[in-house]
Amino acid sequence: MSTLTSPTPPIPSSASSSNPSTHLCVSLTATTVDEQLSQLQAARTAGATLIELRLDLLSSEEKPRWTEILSASSLPLIVTNRAAWEGGNASEPEIQRLAPLIQAVSNNVAFIDVELKALDAFWNEMKTRNMDMGNTKLIVSKHHFDRSMSLTEVLEAFQTVKEKRGHIAKVAMMGQSAMDNITAFTALQTTDIPAVVLVMGEIGTPSRILAPKYSAFLTFASVREGEGSAPGQVDVATMVNVYRFRKITSRTKVFAVIGNPVSQSMGPVLHNAAFEAADLDAVYVRMLVTEGVDEIVRKCCKIGFWGFSVTIPWKMDVRNAADELREDVKAIGAMNTVVREADGKLKGANSDWGGALDALCRETGGSLEGRRVLVMGAGGAGKALVYGAVAKGAKEVVVANRSKSKAITLAEEIGGCVIGIGNDEIEGDFDVIMNSTSVGMVPDVDKCIVDVNMLKEGMVVFDAVYNPMETKLLREARKRGAVCVGGVEMFVGQARLQFEMWFPGVEAPEEVMREKVYEKLGLSGKK
Ligand code: NAP
């Protein structure tokens, strides 16, 4: 037995096992052996359970030293020498390119990766040398860097791998639509051999994080943020600490924020921490959706998703996915929450108005009864705030907007005690002022949406803007003795309401959620 043996982890017997241990694999991408060793150490410390040694990425001078990595690794290894014609760096003649992989088999390495197109050549070489695979498992891979793949195509590739004696089938495709994640998950649920389906690019990030949910054999993560071997990889520490990768199984309920763009959403940090604190078997991911939001929501809910947060630009279109719309969605015309009920029906709700108004009414004794309220802005947030002010019993709601016609339309739509005016026509005293415009947001931090002389002692002032946390509006209001409520409270409040819709009867750990948002905004301890 060679001394260059890396440990062989178990292979799940079938893709449908209920609690598989999906390997969290990091590819070593450096060009020198020493750097790859330092990447290996960092990956192990961060929580990787499998390492891919990319021989093709080592410089030609360093390549002969590659077995040093075998000796040094306490984690199981995949040895890969990716061909240039499959997106890698190895351009030597095929027999030469396959030689180190065959050497890896003699060294009892845990896995080698051979391209599907090179599989026949590989087996011929093995036969010529009268070798079998011994303890080494054969990953057979197929990549498309320029397009996605249909379900049929993925399943055909898996079938070929099986027929040609591969142990683990792996396909990687460039994501074109969020639907590609659904293709990946469906293929994993269908196949009867251990398999991996990765959707590359930001669009495919769910396919990487949710690999254990669908019993994938492995998933790839980067050593550090932005240092992945393929686009869309999440770093190992975030996989383990934010997404709780080790706890995801086929029973885990999946939630996602859908939008475009969605990369800056604070949802994963906040909701995953809340799931952890409430001891719930659930995970929350970002899903970049560029088209077909209603079909994506419906299909996801058929394969283990239990709810969505919805952000720009899908709050209106997503209404088509719902079987039932709550009254607030009908009135506001926007939906930011999808709830999958026990009977499988999808309910649409809006938690934006409740998040803001709950926070505000903590300062007004629970309601706005008898209060005169001014809402600045008539966009999406403005509509939610006006609806909320009416729902909380305001005596009169004045909505003022730069484009007066939008304020008037909003007032007509919500009706009741709401009147719409232009920004220059604001008159009289108000008990509550709410800003729903982006005025005061970074970088325009010196702007204030109202004349500061309107701000008075005893008034409650709310600003939907949360970056900066204390806007000029809130600063000036506080100076004059008003009670201030910031946009972070609206964000935390709407997330709390979503959580409680998704898990009826479970109280959301609001303090944990708030802490996480403050942390993400770099505002720790500034409450
Ligand atoms: P939106 O639909 O695009 O509406 C923007 C509103 O701001 C419109 O009424 C617009 O007036 C007005 N506006 C923009 N620039 C202005 C300016 N320079 N002067 C006067 N009015 C101006 O956007 P939205 O979704 O309602 O979001 C608005 C703000 O609320 C954003 O800052 C957003 O980050 C914040 N927000 C916060 C939360 C939270 O959880 N804290 C949630 C949602 C939104 P016109 O109609 O004249 O263009």
Coordinates of C-alpha atoms and ligand atoms in Angstrom, one line a residue:
M1 CA 0.0 0.0 0.0
S2 CA 1.3 3.4 -0.9
T3 CA 2.0 6.0 1.8
L4 CA 0.3 8.6 -0.5
T5 CA -3.1 7.5 0.5
S6 CA -5.9 10.0 1.1
P7 CA -8.9 8.9 3.2
T8 CA -11.9 7.5 1.2
P9 CA -15.2 8.9 2.4
P10 CA -18.4 6.9 2.0
I11 CA -20.5 7.2 -1.1
P12 CA -24.3 7.5 -0.5
S13 CA -25.9 4.3 -1.8
S14 CA -28.5 6.2 -3.7
A15 CA -29.5 9.8 -4.4
S16 CA -32.7 9.4 -2.6
S17 CA -31.3 8.6 0.8
S18 CA -32.9 10.7 3.5
N19 CA -29.9 12.0 5.3
P20 CA -26.9 12.0 2.9
S21 CA -23.7 13.7 3.8
T22 CA -23.0 16.0 0.9
H23 CA -19.3 16.8 0.7
L24 CA -18.3 20.4 0.9
C25 CA -15.5 20.5 -1.6
V26 CA -13.0 23.3 -2.2
S27 CA -10.8 23.4 -5.4
L28 CA -7.2 24.3 -5.0
T29 CA -6.8 27.0 -7.7
A30 CA -3.2 28.3 -7.0
T31 CA -0.4 27.9 -9.4
T32 CA 2.2 26.6 -6.9
V33 CA 2.2 23.6 -4.6
D34 CA 3.0 25.7 -1.6
E35 CA 0.0 28.1 -2.3
Q36 CA -2.3 25.1 -2.9
L37 CA -1.2 23.7 0.4
S38 CA -2.0 26.9 2.1
Q39 CA -5.4 27.0 0.4
L40 CA -5.9 23.4 1.6
Q41 CA -5.2 24.4 5.2
A42 CA -7.5 27.4 5.0
A43 CA -10.3 25.3 3.4
R44 CA -10.0 22.6 6.1
T45 CA -10.1 25.2 8.9
A46 CA -13.2 26.9 7.4
G47 CA -15.0 23.5 7.3
A48 CA -14.4 21.9 3.9
T49 CA -14.7 18.1 3.9
L50 CA -13.2 17.3 0.5
I51 CA -10.5 18.9 -1.6
E52 CA -10.1 19.0 -5.3
L53 CA -6.5 19.2 -6.4
R54 CA -6.5 20.9 -9.8
L55 CA -3.3 19.7 -11.4
D56 CA -4.0 21.7 -14.5
L57 CA -3.8 24.9 -12.6
L58 CA -0.3 24.3 -11.3
S59 CA 2.5 25.8 -13.4
S60 CA 4.5 23.4 -15.5
E61 CA 7.5 23.7 -13.1
E62 CA 5.3 22.9 -10.1
K63 CA 3.3 20.1 -11.6
P64 CA 5.8 17.3 -10.9
R65 CA 5.6 18.1 -7.2
W66 CA 1.8 17.4 -7.0
T67 CA 2.1 14.3 -4.9
E68 CA 3.3 16.4 -2.0
I69 CA -0.3 17.6 -1.7
L70 CA -1.5 14.0 -1.5
S71 CA 0.9 13.3 1.3
A72 CA 0.0 16.5 3.2
S73 CA -3.8 16.3 3.0
S74 CA -5.7 14.9 5.9
L75 CA -8.9 15.4 3.9
P76 CA -10.0 13.1 1.0
L77 CA -8.9 14.4 -2.4
I78 CA -10.3 14.5 -5.9
V79 CA -7.5 14.7 -8.4
T80 CA -8.4 16.5 -11.5
N81 CA -6.4 17.5 -14.6
R82 CA -9.0 19.4 -16.5
A83 CA -8.6 19.4 -20.2
A84 CA -8.4 22.7 -22.0
W85 CA -11.2 21.5 -24.3
E86 CA -13.4 21.2 -21.2
G87 CA -12.6 24.6 -19.7
G88 CA -9.4 23.7 -17.9
N89 CA -5.7 24.5 -18.4
A90 CA -4.3 21.1 -19.4
S91 CA -3.3 21.0 -23.1
E92 CA -0.9 18.1 -23.2
P93 CA -1.7 15.1 -25.4
E94 CA -4.5 13.0 -23.9
I95 CA -2.4 10.0 -22.9
Q96 CA 0.0 12.3 -21.0
R97 CA -2.9 14.3 -19.5
L98 CA -4.6 11.2 -18.1
A99 CA -1.3 9.7 -16.8
P100 CA -1.3 11.5 -13.4
L101 CA -4.9 10.5 -12.9
I102 CA -3.9 6.9 -13.3
Q103 CA -1.0 7.4 -11.0
A104 CA -3.5 8.8 -8.5
V105 CA -5.5 5.5 -8.7
S106 CA -2.3 3.6 -7.9
N107 CA -1.8 6.0 -5.0
N108 CA -5.2 5.1 -3.7
V109 CA -6.5 8.6 -3.8
A110 CA -10.2 8.9 -2.8
F111 CA -11.5 10.3 -6.2
I112 CA -10.3 11.2 -9.6
D113 CA -12.3 13.3 -12.0
V114 CA -12.4 12.4 -15.7
E115 CA -14.3 14.2 -18.4
L116 CA -17.2 12.2 -19.9
K117 CA -15.6 12.8 -23.4
A118 CA -12.4 11.2 -22.2
L119 CA -13.9 8.3 -20.4
D120 CA -13.3 5.7 -23.1
A121 CA -9.7 6.8 -23.5
F122 CA -9.3 6.6 -19.7
W123 CA -10.6 3.0 -19.5
N124 CA -8.3 2.0 -22.5
E125 CA -5.3 3.3 -20.6
M126 CA -6.4 1.5 -17.5
K127 CA -6.8 -1.7 -19.5
T128 CA -3.4 -1.3 -21.2
R129 CA -1.8 -1.1 -17.7
N130 CA -4.0 -4.0 -16.5
M131 CA -5.3 -1.8 -13.6
D132 CA -8.6 -1.6 -11.8
M133 CA -9.9 1.3 -9.7
G134 CA -9.1 -0.3 -6.4
N135 CA -10.5 2.0 -3.7
T136 CA -10.6 5.1 -5.9
K137 CA -14.0 6.3 -7.0
L138 CA -14.4 7.7 -10.5
I139 CA -16.2 11.1 -10.9
V140 CA -17.2 11.6 -14.5
S141 CA -17.9 15.2 -15.4
K142 CA -19.4 17.2 -18.2
H143 CA -19.3 21.0 -18.4
H144 CA -21.1 23.6 -20.4
F145 CA -19.6 27.0 -19.8
D146 CA -21.7 28.8 -22.4
R147 CA -25.2 27.4 -21.9
S148 CA -27.5 25.5 -19.6
M149 CA -28.8 22.0 -20.1
S150 CA -32.3 20.5 -20.3
L151 CA -33.4 17.9 -17.8
T152 CA -33.4 15.2 -20.5
E153 CA -29.8 16.2 -21.4
V154 CA -28.7 15.9 -17.8
L155 CA -30.4 12.6 -17.2
E156 CA -28.9 11.2 -20.5
A157 CA -25.4 12.2 -19.3
F158 CA -26.0 10.5 -16.0
Q159 CA -27.2 7.3 -17.8
T160 CA -24.1 7.3 -20.0
V161 CA -21.9 7.7 -16.9
K162 CA -23.6 4.7 -15.3
E163 CA -23.3 2.6 -18.5
K164 CA -19.6 3.5 -18.8
R165 CA -18.8 2.4 -15.2
G166 CA -18.4 5.9 -13.6
H167 CA -19.2 5.9 -9.9
I168 CA -20.4 9.6 -9.6
A169 CA -21.9 11.7 -12.3
K170 CA -21.2 15.4 -12.4
V171 CA -22.6 18.1 -14.7
A172 CA -22.0 21.8 -14.5
M173 CA -23.8 24.2 -16.7
M174 CA -23.8 28.0 -17.0
G175 CA -27.0 29.3 -15.5
Q176 CA -29.3 31.2 -17.9
S177 CA -32.4 31.4 -15.7
A178 CA -33.5 30.5 -12.2
M179 CA -35.3 27.6 -13.8
D180 CA -31.9 25.9 -14.2
N181 CA -31.8 25.3 -10.5
I182 CA -35.1 23.5 -10.7
T183 CA -33.6 21.3 -13.5
A184 CA -30.7 20.6 -11.2
F185 CA -32.9 19.6 -8.3
T186 CA -35.2 17.5 -10.3
A187 CA -32.3 15.6 -12.0
L188 CA -30.9 14.9 -8.5
Q189 CA -34.2 13.7 -7.3
T190 CA -34.6 11.4 -10.4
T191 CA -31.2 9.8 -10.7
D192 CA -30.3 6.5 -9.2
I193 CA -26.5 7.0 -9.1
P194 CA -24.6 9.5 -6.9
A195 CA -24.6 12.7 -8.8
V196 CA -23.8 16.4 -8.8
V197 CA -25.5 19.1 -10.8
L198 CA -24.1 22.6 -10.5
V199 CA -25.5 25.7 -12.1
M200 CA -22.7 28.2 -12.5
G201 CA -23.1 32.0 -12.1
E202 CA -25.0 34.0 -9.6
I203 CA -28.2 32.6 -10.9
G204 CA -27.1 29.1 -9.8
T205 CA -26.0 29.8 -6.3
P206 CA -29.1 27.9 -4.9
S207 CA -27.9 24.8 -6.7
R208 CA -24.7 25.0 -4.7
I209 CA -26.2 25.8 -1.3
L210 CA -29.1 23.4 -1.5
A211 CA -27.1 20.4 -2.7
P212 CA -27.7 18.4 0.5
K213 CA -31.4 19.1 0.3
Y214 CA -31.5 17.1 -3.0
S215 CA -28.8 14.6 -1.9
A216 CA -26.1 15.7 -4.3
F217 CA -22.8 13.9 -3.8
L218 CA -20.9 17.1 -3.3
T219 CA -20.9 20.8 -3.8
F220 CA -18.1 23.2 -4.4
A221 CA -17.3 26.3 -2.3
S222 CA -14.5 28.8 -2.4
V223 CA -11.8 29.1 0.2
R224 CA -12.5 32.8 0.5
E225 CA -15.2 35.1 -0.8
G226 CA -14.6 35.8 -4.5
E227 CA -11.8 33.2 -4.9
G228 CA -13.8 30.3 -6.3
S229 CA -12.9 27.9 -9.1
A230 CA -16.2 28.7 -10.9
P231 CA -18.6 31.6 -10.9
G232 CA -21.4 31.7 -8.2
Q233 CA -19.5 29.7 -5.5
V234 CA -20.1 30.8 -1.9
D235 CA -17.1 30.7 0.5
V236 CA -16.9 27.7 2.8
A237 CA -17.3 29.7 6.0
T238 CA -20.5 31.3 4.8
M239 CA -21.8 27.9 3.7
V240 CA -21.2 26.5 7.1
N241 CA -22.0 29.5 9.4
V242 CA -24.7 31.4 7.5
Y243 CA -26.4 28.7 5.5
R244 CA -25.8 26.0 8.1
F245 CA -24.8 23.6 5.3
R246 CA -24.1 20.7 7.6
K247 CA -27.7 20.7 8.9
I248 CA -29.4 20.7 5.5
T249 CA -31.1 17.4 4.7
S250 CA -33.9 16.3 2.4
R251 CA -36.4 17.3 5.1
T252 CA -35.2 20.9 5.4
K253 CA -37.7 23.5 4.4
V254 CA -36.4 26.0 1.9
F255 CA -37.1 29.7 1.7
A256 CA -35.7 32.2 -0.7
V257 CA -35.7 35.9 -1.5
I258 CA -36.4 36.4 -5.2
G259 CA -35.5 39.6 -7.0
N260 CA -33.2 41.3 -9.5
P261 CA -30.8 42.4 -8.3
V262 CA -30.7 40.3 -5.1
S263 CA -27.0 39.9 -4.3
Q264 CA -27.1 42.6 -1.6
S265 CA -30.2 41.2 0.2
M266 CA -29.8 41.0 4.0
G267 CA -32.5 38.2 4.0
P268 CA -30.1 35.2 4.3
V269 CA -28.1 36.7 7.2
L270 CA -31.3 37.6 9.1
H271 CA -33.6 34.6 8.4
N272 CA -30.9 31.9 8.7
A273 CA -29.9 33.3 12.1
A274 CA -33.6 33.4 13.1
F275 CA -34.1 29.7 12.0
E276 CA -31.0 28.7 14.0
A277 CA -32.2 30.6 17.1
A278 CA -35.7 29.1 16.8
D279 CA -34.2 25.6 16.2
L280 CA -36.0 25.2 12.9
D281 CA -35.0 22.8 10.2
A282 CA -35.0 25.5 7.4
V283 CA -32.7 27.4 5.2
Y284 CA -33.1 30.7 3.3
V285 CA -31.2 31.5 0.1
R286 CA -31.0 34.3 -2.5
M287 CA -32.5 33.5 -5.9
L288 CA -31.8 35.8 -8.8
V289 CA -34.9 35.7 -11.0
T290 CA -34.7 37.5 -14.4
E291 CA -38.0 36.2 -15.9
G292 CA -41.0 34.0 -15.3
V293 CA -41.3 34.7 -11.5
D294 CA -44.7 33.1 -11.1
E295 CA -43.7 29.8 -12.8
I296 CA -40.5 29.6 -10.8
V297 CA -42.4 30.1 -7.5
R298 CA -44.9 27.5 -8.3
K299 CA -42.3 24.9 -9.5
C300 CA -40.1 25.5 -6.5
C301 CA -43.0 25.0 -4.1
K302 CA -43.5 21.5 -5.7
I303 CA -40.0 20.5 -4.8
G304 CA -39.6 21.5 -1.2
F305 CA -39.7 25.3 -1.1
W306 CA -42.0 26.7 1.6
G307 CA -42.0 30.4 1.1
F308 CA -40.5 33.4 -0.5
S309 CA -39.6 37.0 0.2
V310 CA -40.2 39.1 -2.9
T311 CA -38.3 42.2 -3.8
I312 CA -37.8 44.6 -6.8
P313 CA -38.9 44.1 -9.6
W314 CA -41.3 41.2 -8.9
K315 CA -43.7 42.4 -6.2
M316 CA -46.5 42.9 -8.7
D317 CA -45.9 40.0 -11.1
V318 CA -45.6 37.5 -8.3
R319 CA -49.2 37.9 -7.5
N320 CA -49.9 35.5 -10.4
A321 CA -48.3 32.7 -8.5
A322 CA -50.7 32.9 -5.6
D323 CA -53.9 30.9 -5.2
E324 CA -55.1 33.4 -2.7
L325 CA -54.2 37.1 -2.1
R326 CA -54.5 38.7 1.3
E327 CA -56.5 42.0 1.4
D328 CA -53.3 44.1 1.9
V329 CA -51.9 42.8 -1.4
K330 CA -55.2 43.6 -3.2
A331 CA -55.2 47.1 -1.8
I332 CA -51.5 47.9 -2.1
G333 CA -51.1 46.1 -5.4
A334 CA -47.7 44.6 -4.3
M335 CA -46.8 41.3 -2.6
N336 CA -43.6 40.7 -0.8
T337 CA -44.4 37.3 0.8
V338 CA -45.3 33.9 -0.5
V339 CA -46.6 31.4 2.1
R340 CA -47.0 27.8 1.2
E341 CA -49.9 26.5 3.3
A342 CA -50.2 22.9 4.6
D343 CA -52.6 22.0 1.8
G344 CA -50.0 23.2 -0.8
K345 CA -51.9 26.3 -1.7
L346 CA -49.9 29.5 -2.1
K347 CA -50.9 32.6 -0.2
G348 CA -49.7 36.1 -1.1
A349 CA -49.2 38.7 1.6
N350 CA -47.6 42.1 2.1
S351 CA -45.6 42.5 5.3
D352 CA -44.0 45.9 4.5
W353 CA -46.8 48.0 5.9
G354 CA -47.1 45.9 9.0
G355 CA -43.3 46.0 9.6
A356 CA -43.2 49.8 9.5
L357 CA -46.5 50.4 11.3
D358 CA -45.9 48.0 14.1
A359 CA -42.6 49.7 14.8
L360 CA -44.2 53.2 14.6
C361 CA -47.2 52.2 16.8
R362 CA -44.9 51.0 19.5
E363 CA -44.4 54.8 20.0
T364 CA -48.0 55.8 19.8
G365 CA -49.7 53.3 22.1
G366 CA -50.6 50.7 19.5
S367 CA -52.6 52.7 17.0
L368 CA -52.8 56.0 15.1
E369 CA -56.4 56.7 16.2
G370 CA -57.1 60.4 16.1
R371 CA -53.7 61.2 14.5
R372 CA -53.1 63.3 11.4
V373 CA -50.4 61.6 9.3
L374 CA -48.2 62.9 6.5
V375 CA -46.6 60.3 4.1
M376 CA -43.9 61.7 1.8
G377 CA -43.7 59.7 -1.4
A378 CA -46.1 57.7 -3.5
G379 CA -44.0 54.8 -4.7
G380 CA -44.2 51.2 -3.5
A381 CA -43.2 51.9 0.0
G382 CA -45.4 55.0 0.1
K383 CA -48.4 52.9 -0.8
A384 CA -47.7 50.4 1.9
L385 CA -47.3 53.1 4.5
V386 CA -50.5 54.9 3.5
Y387 CA -52.4 51.6 3.6
G388 CA -50.8 50.9 7.0
A389 CA -51.7 54.3 8.4
V390 CA -55.3 53.8 7.5
A391 CA -55.3 50.3 8.9
K392 CA -54.0 51.6 12.2
G393 CA -56.9 54.1 12.4
A394 CA -55.4 57.4 11.4
K395 CA -57.9 60.3 11.4
E396 CA -56.4 61.8 8.2
V397 CA -53.6 60.7 5.9
V398 CA -52.0 63.3 3.6
V399 CA -49.8 61.8 0.9
A400 CA -47.4 64.2 -0.7
N401 CA -45.3 63.4 -3.7
R402 CA -42.9 65.2 -6.0
S403 CA -45.1 64.0 -8.9
K404 CA -48.4 65.2 -7.6
S405 CA -50.5 63.0 -10.0
K406 CA -49.0 59.8 -8.3
A407 CA -50.1 61.1 -4.9
I408 CA -53.6 61.8 -6.2
T409 CA -53.9 58.3 -7.8
L410 CA -52.6 56.7 -4.6
A411 CA -55.2 58.6 -2.5
E412 CA -58.0 57.5 -4.9
E413 CA -56.9 53.9 -4.8
I414 CA -56.7 53.6 -1.0
G415 CA -59.6 56.0 -0.4
G416 CA -61.1 56.7 3.0
C417 CA -59.3 59.5 4.9
V418 CA -56.4 59.8 2.4
I419 CA -55.8 62.9 0.4
G420 CA -53.0 63.4 -2.2
I421 CA -51.1 66.6 -2.8
G422 CA -47.8 67.8 -4.3
N423 CA -44.8 68.4 -2.1
D424 CA -45.2 72.2 -2.1
E425 CA -48.8 72.2 -0.8
I426 CA -48.2 70.7 2.6
E427 CA -50.0 72.7 5.3
G428 CA -50.9 72.4 8.9
D429 CA -49.6 70.3 11.8
F430 CA -49.1 66.6 11.7
D431 CA -48.8 64.1 14.6
V432 CA -46.8 61.6 12.5
I433 CA -44.5 62.2 9.5
M434 CA -43.3 59.2 7.4
N435 CA -40.7 59.4 4.6
S436 CA -41.1 56.7 2.0
T437 CA -38.8 58.4 -0.6
S438 CA -35.1 57.7 -1.1
V439 CA -34.3 61.3 -0.1
G440 CA -31.6 61.3 2.6
M441 CA -30.1 58.0 1.5
V442 CA -26.4 57.6 0.9
P443 CA -24.8 59.5 -0.9
D444 CA -27.3 62.4 -0.4
V445 CA -27.1 62.3 3.3
D446 CA -27.5 66.1 3.7
K447 CA -31.0 66.1 2.2
C448 CA -34.2 66.2 4.1
I449 CA -37.6 65.5 2.4
V450 CA -39.5 68.1 4.6
D451 CA -38.9 71.6 5.8
V452 CA -37.2 71.0 9.1
N453 CA -39.4 73.7 10.7
M454 CA -42.3 71.2 10.5
L455 CA -40.6 68.9 12.9
K456 CA -42.0 69.4 16.4
E457 CA -41.8 68.0 19.9
G458 CA -44.1 65.1 20.6
M459 CA -44.4 64.2 16.9
V460 CA -43.5 60.7 15.7
V461 CA -41.2 60.7 12.7
F462 CA -40.4 57.6 10.6
D463 CA -37.9 57.2 7.8
A464 CA -38.0 54.1 5.5
V465 CA -34.4 54.9 4.5
Y466 CA -31.9 52.8 6.6
N467 CA -28.6 53.7 5.0
P468 CA -27.6 55.8 6.9
M469 CA -29.4 54.6 10.0
E470 CA -29.9 58.2 11.2
T471 CA -30.9 60.3 8.3
K472 CA -31.0 64.1 8.3
L473 CA -34.8 63.9 8.7
L474 CA -34.4 61.8 11.9
R475 CA -31.5 63.9 13.2
E476 CA -33.4 67.1 12.9
A477 CA -36.6 65.5 14.3
R478 CA -34.7 64.2 17.3
K479 CA -33.1 67.6 17.9
R480 CA -36.6 69.1 18.1
G481 CA -37.9 66.5 20.6
A482 CA -39.7 64.2 18.2
V483 CA -39.8 60.5 18.7
C484 CA -37.9 58.8 15.8
V485 CA -38.2 55.4 14.2
G486 CA -35.7 54.3 11.6
G487 CA -35.9 52.2 8.4
V488 CA -34.1 49.2 10.0
E489 CA -37.1 48.7 12.2
M490 CA -39.3 48.4 9.1
F491 CA -36.9 45.9 7.6
V492 CA -36.7 43.8 10.8
G493 CA -40.5 44.1 11.3
Q494 CA -41.5 42.9 7.8
A495 CA -39.0 40.0 8.2
R496 CA -40.5 39.1 11.6
L497 CA -44.0 39.1 10.1
Q498 CA -42.8 36.9 7.2
F499 CA -41.2 34.4 9.6
E500 CA -44.4 34.2 11.6
M501 CA -46.5 33.6 8.5
W502 CA -44.1 30.8 7.5
F503 CA -44.1 29.2 10.9
P504 CA -47.5 29.9 12.5
G505 CA -47.4 29.7 16.2
V506 CA -43.6 30.2 16.4
E507 CA -42.5 33.6 17.8
A508 CA -39.8 35.1 15.6
P509 CA -36.5 35.8 17.5
E510 CA -36.8 39.5 16.7
E511 CA -33.7 40.6 18.7
V512 CA -31.5 38.1 16.8
M513 CA -32.9 39.4 13.5
R514 CA -32.2 43.0 14.5
E515 CA -28.7 42.2 15.7
K516 CA -27.9 40.5 12.4
V517 CA -29.2 43.5 10.4
Y518 CA -27.1 45.9 12.5
E519 CA -24.1 43.6 12.1
K520 CA -24.6 43.5 8.3
L521 CA -24.9 47.3 8.1
G522 CA -21.8 47.7 10.2
L523 CA -23.9 49.2 13.0
S524 CA -23.2 46.8 15.8
G525 CA -24.0 48.3 19.2
K526 CA -25.4 51.5 17.7
K527 CA -29.0 50.8 18.5
Ligands
NAP1 P1 -40.2 53.8 -5.6 O1 -41.4 53.0 -5.8 O2 -39.3 54.0 -6.7 O3 -40.7 55.3 -5.1 C1 -39.8 56.3 -4.9 C2 -40.5 57.5 -4.3 O4 -39.5 58.4 -3.9 C3 -41.4 58.2 -5.3 O5 -42.5 58.7 -4.6 C4 -40.5 59.3 -5.8 O6 -41.2 60.4 -6.3 C5 -39.8 59.7 -4.6 N1 -38.5 60.4 -4.9 C6 -37.4 59.8 -5.4 N2 -36.4 60.7 -5.5 C7 -37.0 61.9 -5.0 C8 -36.5 63.2 -4.8 N3 -35.2 63.5 -5.2 N4 -37.3 64.1 -4.3 C9 -38.6 63.8 -4.0 N5 -39.1 62.6 -4.1 C10 -38.3 61.7 -4.6 O7 -39.3 53.2 -4.4 P2 -39.8 52.5 -3.1 O8 -39.8 51.0 -3.3 O9 -41.1 53.1 -2.6 O10 -38.7 52.8 -2.0 C11 -38.5 54.2 -1.6 C12 -37.5 54.2 -0.4 O11 -38.0 53.4 0.7 C13 -36.1 53.7 -0.8 O12 -35.2 54.5 -0.1 C14 -36.1 52.3 -0.2 O13 -34.8 51.8 0.2 C15 -37.0 52.5 1.1 N6 -37.6 51.2 1.6 C16 -37.2 50.8 2.8 C17 -37.8 49.6 3.3 C18 -37.4 49.1 4.6 O14 -37.6 48.0 5.0 N7 -36.8 50.0 5.5 C19 -38.7 48.9 2.5 C20 -39.0 49.4 1.2 C21 -38.5 50.6 0.8 P3 -41.7 60.5 -7.9 O15 -43.0 59.7 -7.9 O16 -41.9 61.9 -8.1 O17 -40.6 59.9 -8.7

